[in-house]
Short mmCIF file of C-alpha atoms in Angstrom, two decimals:
data_model
loop_
_atom_site.label_atom_id
_atom_site.label_comp_id
_atom_site.label_asym_id
_atom_site.label_seq_id
_atom_site.Cartn_x
_atom_site.Cartn_y
_atom_site.Cartn_z
CA UNK A 143 -0.13 0.00 -0.15
CA UNK A 144 1.35 3.61 -0.91
CA UNK A 145 -0.31 6.93 -0.31
CA UNK A 146 0.98 10.17 -1.62
CA UNK A 147 -0.03 13.78 -1.52
CA UNK A 148 0.98 17.30 -0.66
CA UNK A 149 -0.40 18.41 2.71
CA UNK A 150 0.48 17.86 6.22
CA UNK A 151 -3.16 16.70 7.21
CA UNK A 152 -3.12 14.43 4.07
CA UNK A 153 0.37 12.85 5.35
CA UNK A 154 -1.11 12.16 8.88
CA UNK A 155 -4.21 10.65 7.35
CA UNK A 156 -2.04 8.45 5.01
CA UNK A 157 -0.02 7.29 7.99
CA UNK A 158 -3.12 6.45 9.96
CA UNK A 159 -4.62 4.54 7.08
CA UNK A 160 -1.50 2.39 6.81
CA UNK A 161 -2.41 1.16 10.21
CA UNK A 162 1.13 0.50 11.24
CA UNK A 163 1.85 2.13 14.69
CA UNK A 164 0.47 5.50 13.25
CA UNK A 165 1.09 7.49 16.52
CA UNK A 166 4.77 6.46 16.47
CA UNK A 167 5.26 6.87 12.86
CA UNK A 168 3.53 10.16 12.83
CA UNK A 169 5.42 11.78 15.57
CA UNK A 170 8.73 10.68 14.31
CA UNK A 171 7.94 12.04 10.76
CA UNK A 172 6.46 15.27 11.96
CA UNK A 173 9.26 16.04 14.28
CA UNK A 174 11.61 15.53 11.31
CA UNK A 175 9.43 17.82 8.97
CA UNK A 176 9.11 20.54 11.48
CA UNK A 177 7.05 23.51 10.15
CA UNK A 178 8.27 23.20 6.64
CA UNK A 179 5.44 23.11 4.04
CA UNK A 180 5.31 19.70 2.29
CA UNK A 181 5.69 19.53 -1.41
CA UNK A 182 4.97 15.86 -1.73
CA UNK A 183 4.94 12.52 0.33
CA UNK A 184 4.68 8.77 -0.14
CA UNK A 185 3.71 6.33 2.51
CA UNK A 186 4.59 2.77 1.68
CA UNK A 187 3.80 -0.31 3.91
CA UNK A 188 5.23 -3.75 3.20
CA UNK A 189 4.89 -7.17 4.88
CA UNK A 190 7.56 -9.73 4.77
CA UNK A 191 7.72 -13.29 5.89
CA UNK A 192 10.77 -14.39 7.74
CA UNK A 193 10.84 -18.15 8.68
CA UNK A 194 7.81 -18.51 10.86
CA UNK A 195 7.28 -14.67 11.56
CA UNK A 196 5.43 -12.08 9.62
CA UNK A 197 7.08 -8.69 9.81
CA UNK A 198 5.81 -5.34 8.66
CA UNK A 199 7.79 -2.25 7.74
CA UNK A 200 6.59 1.23 6.71
CA UNK A 201 8.64 3.88 4.74
CA UNK A 202 7.57 7.31 4.61
CA UNK A 203 9.20 9.57 2.00
CA UNK A 204 8.49 13.34 2.40
CA UNK A 205 9.76 16.08 0.08
CA UNK A 206 9.80 19.80 1.25
CA UNK A 207 11.05 22.92 -0.52
CA UNK A 208 14.70 22.12 0.72
CA UNK A 209 14.72 18.63 2.18
CA UNK A 210 14.02 15.07 1.43
CA UNK A 211 12.98 13.08 4.60
CA UNK A 212 13.06 9.36 4.89
CA UNK A 213 11.53 7.65 7.69
CA UNK A 214 11.74 3.72 8.42
CA UNK A 215 9.70 1.93 11.05
CA UNK A 216 10.28 -1.77 11.76
CA UNK A 217 8.71 -4.11 14.22
CA UNK A 218 10.63 -6.85 16.01
CA UNK A 219 9.52 -9.93 18.03
CA UNK A 220 10.61 -10.39 21.56
CA UNK A 221 14.07 -11.67 21.80
CA UNK A 222 16.91 -12.21 24.41
CA UNK A 223 17.40 -8.49 24.58
CA UNK A 224 13.88 -7.51 24.94
CA UNK A 225 11.10 -9.53 26.70
CA UNK A 226 8.36 -7.72 24.77
CA UNK A 227 7.88 -6.90 21.02
CA UNK A 228 9.15 -3.57 19.96
CA UNK A 229 9.38 -1.29 17.11
CA UNK A 230 12.33 0.80 15.86
CA UNK A 231 11.70 4.18 13.97
CA UNK A 232 14.55 6.20 12.30
CA UNK A 233 14.32 9.48 10.18
CA UNK A 234 16.99 10.90 8.02
CA UNK A 235 16.83 14.47 6.40
CA UNK A 236 18.85 15.09 3.36
CA UNK A 237 19.09 18.48 1.51
CA UNK A 238 17.40 18.05 -1.90
CA UNK A 239 20.61 19.67 -3.54
CA UNK A 240 22.65 16.67 -2.00
CA UNK A 241 20.54 14.09 -3.80
CA UNK A 242 22.63 12.57 -6.56
CA UNK A 243 20.26 10.20 -8.36
CA UNK A 244 16.76 9.44 -8.68
CA UNK A 245 16.32 6.36 -10.53
CA UNK A 246 12.67 4.86 -11.68
CA UNK A 247 12.53 1.32 -13.11
CA UNK A 248 9.47 0.42 -14.69
CA UNK A 249 8.20 -3.14 -15.60
CA UNK A 250 5.73 -3.26 -18.42
CA UNK A 251 3.81 -6.20 -19.62
CA UNK A 252 3.42 -6.73 -23.39
CA UNK A 253 5.79 -3.75 -24.30
CA UNK A 254 4.95 -4.61 -28.10
CA UNK A 255 1.43 -3.11 -27.43
CA UNK A 256 2.24 -0.55 -24.92
CA UNK A 257 0.01 2.64 -24.85
CA UNK A 258 1.49 5.76 -23.37
CA UNK A 259 -0.19 6.48 -19.91
CA UNK A 260 -0.75 2.77 -19.12
CA UNK A 261 0.53 2.17 -15.61
CA UNK A 262 3.64 -0.24 -15.24
CA UNK A 263 3.03 -3.62 -13.65
CA UNK A 264 5.79 -2.70 -11.19
CA UNK A 265 8.16 0.23 -10.25
CA UNK A 266 11.36 0.35 -8.36
CA UNK A 267 12.43 3.91 -7.06
CA UNK A 268 16.01 4.01 -6.13
CA UNK A 269 17.31 7.40 -4.63
CA UNK A 270 21.01 8.04 -3.89
CA UNK A 271 22.63 10.89 -1.81
CA UNK A 272 25.86 9.39 -0.87
CA UNK A 273 25.30 7.83 2.43
CA UNK A 274 25.48 4.21 1.18
CA UNK A 275 27.43 3.06 -2.15
CA UNK A 276 27.72 -0.40 -3.61
CA UNK A 277 30.92 -1.15 -5.38
CA UNK A 278 30.70 -4.11 -7.96
CA UNK A 279 34.10 -5.30 -8.86
CA UNK A 280 35.10 -8.13 -11.47
CA UNK A 281 38.48 -9.11 -12.82
CA UNK A 282 39.63 -6.87 -15.81
CA UNK A 283 40.39 -8.70 -19.12
CA UNK A 284 41.64 -7.58 -22.34
CA UNK A 285 40.55 -8.54 -25.95
CA UNK A 286 43.33 -11.23 -26.37
CA UNK A 287 41.74 -14.66 -25.57
CA UNK A 288 45.23 -16.08 -24.93
CA UNK A 289 46.33 -13.41 -22.62
CA UNK A 290 46.96 -14.62 -18.98
CA UNK A 291 48.14 -11.27 -17.57
CA UNK A 292 46.69 -9.72 -14.43
CA UNK A 293 44.85 -6.70 -15.66
CA UNK A 294 43.55 -5.77 -12.10
CA UNK A 295 39.83 -5.12 -11.42
CA UNK A 296 37.09 -3.11 -13.02
CA UNK A 297 33.79 -2.22 -11.66
CA UNK A 298 31.30 0.51 -10.82
CA UNK A 299 30.14 2.43 -7.86
CA UNK A 300 26.33 2.78 -7.40
CA UNK A 301 24.72 5.06 -4.88
CA UNK A 302 21.48 3.44 -3.77
CA UNK A 303 20.75 4.73 -0.29
CA UNK A 304 17.08 3.75 -0.66
CA UNK A 305 15.34 1.39 -3.04
CA UNK A 306 11.49 0.99 -2.90
CA UNK A 307 9.70 -1.57 -4.94
CA UNK A 308 5.98 -1.27 -5.67
CA UNK A 309 3.84 -3.71 -7.51
CA UNK A 310 0.44 -3.67 -9.01
CA UNK A 311 -0.11 -7.21 -7.86
CA UNK A 312 1.08 -6.62 -4.28
CA UNK A 313 0.23 -3.16 -3.74
CA UNK A 314 -2.49 -2.13 -6.15
CA UNK A 315 -2.43 0.18 -9.18
CA UNK A 316 -3.10 3.34 -7.06
CA UNK A 317 0.19 2.52 -5.14
CA UNK A 318 2.00 2.34 -8.45
CA UNK A 319 0.59 5.66 -9.56
CA UNK A 320 1.41 7.45 -6.20
CA UNK A 321 4.97 6.09 -6.46
CA UNK A 322 5.29 7.63 -9.94
CA UNK A 323 3.79 10.99 -8.86
CA UNK A 324 6.34 11.12 -5.90
CA UNK A 325 9.27 10.08 -8.17
CA UNK A 326 8.32 12.86 -10.79
CA UNK A 327 8.24 15.62 -7.80
CA UNK A 328 11.52 14.43 -6.49
CA UNK A 329 13.02 14.39 -9.79
CA UNK A 330 11.85 17.98 -10.61
CA UNK A 331 13.06 19.19 -7.22
CA UNK A 332 16.58 17.94 -7.75
CA UNK A 333 16.40 19.27 -11.32
CA UNK A 334 15.40 22.70 -9.94
CA UNK A 335 18.28 22.65 -7.38
CA UNK A 336 20.92 21.77 -9.92
CA UNK A 337 19.76 24.42 -12.59
CA UNK A 338 22.16 27.38 -13.01
CA UNK A 339 20.70 30.60 -11.52
CA UNK A 340 19.23 33.04 -13.89
CA UNK A 341 21.20 36.35 -14.40
#
């Protein structure tokens, strides 16, 4: 389930509709947003299965005029360190100008008959701002099939601080639509901060 919009009241209502510890999630997100007006937001809840346990997780993304705020809330079962179940909430605030990449991957069924405006079957929104980078390395080679020299390694570094997958089958078509709207708002905001100032 994903909900998006542009108002503080709408954000709180979306958090409450998610049904996932709404008082805890709302307090953390509202404290991070402060008094800033909200440009766009996305609330996404997902359920995962871990062995015999069902675990829920909610991600709240908020875009203001200057900042991108990410909140994650996870629930944990009782364990040796805690005799009762507990939840962990974290928020991170990133300057919009600090976002280095916004990647939106779309999965479309029957691409040969695709009609513009048709919702993708699935979208993956990946946002990078430099807090987490993944480096993929592999042995480098040259074009000579008989060469046995060591050419070192080659690879690439990918910023993927946040990756959010939303599917029509699992989350519903409205969740996919709302993710697309948030991704567009975030892309436009990052483009605006990197545009040269008018003289």
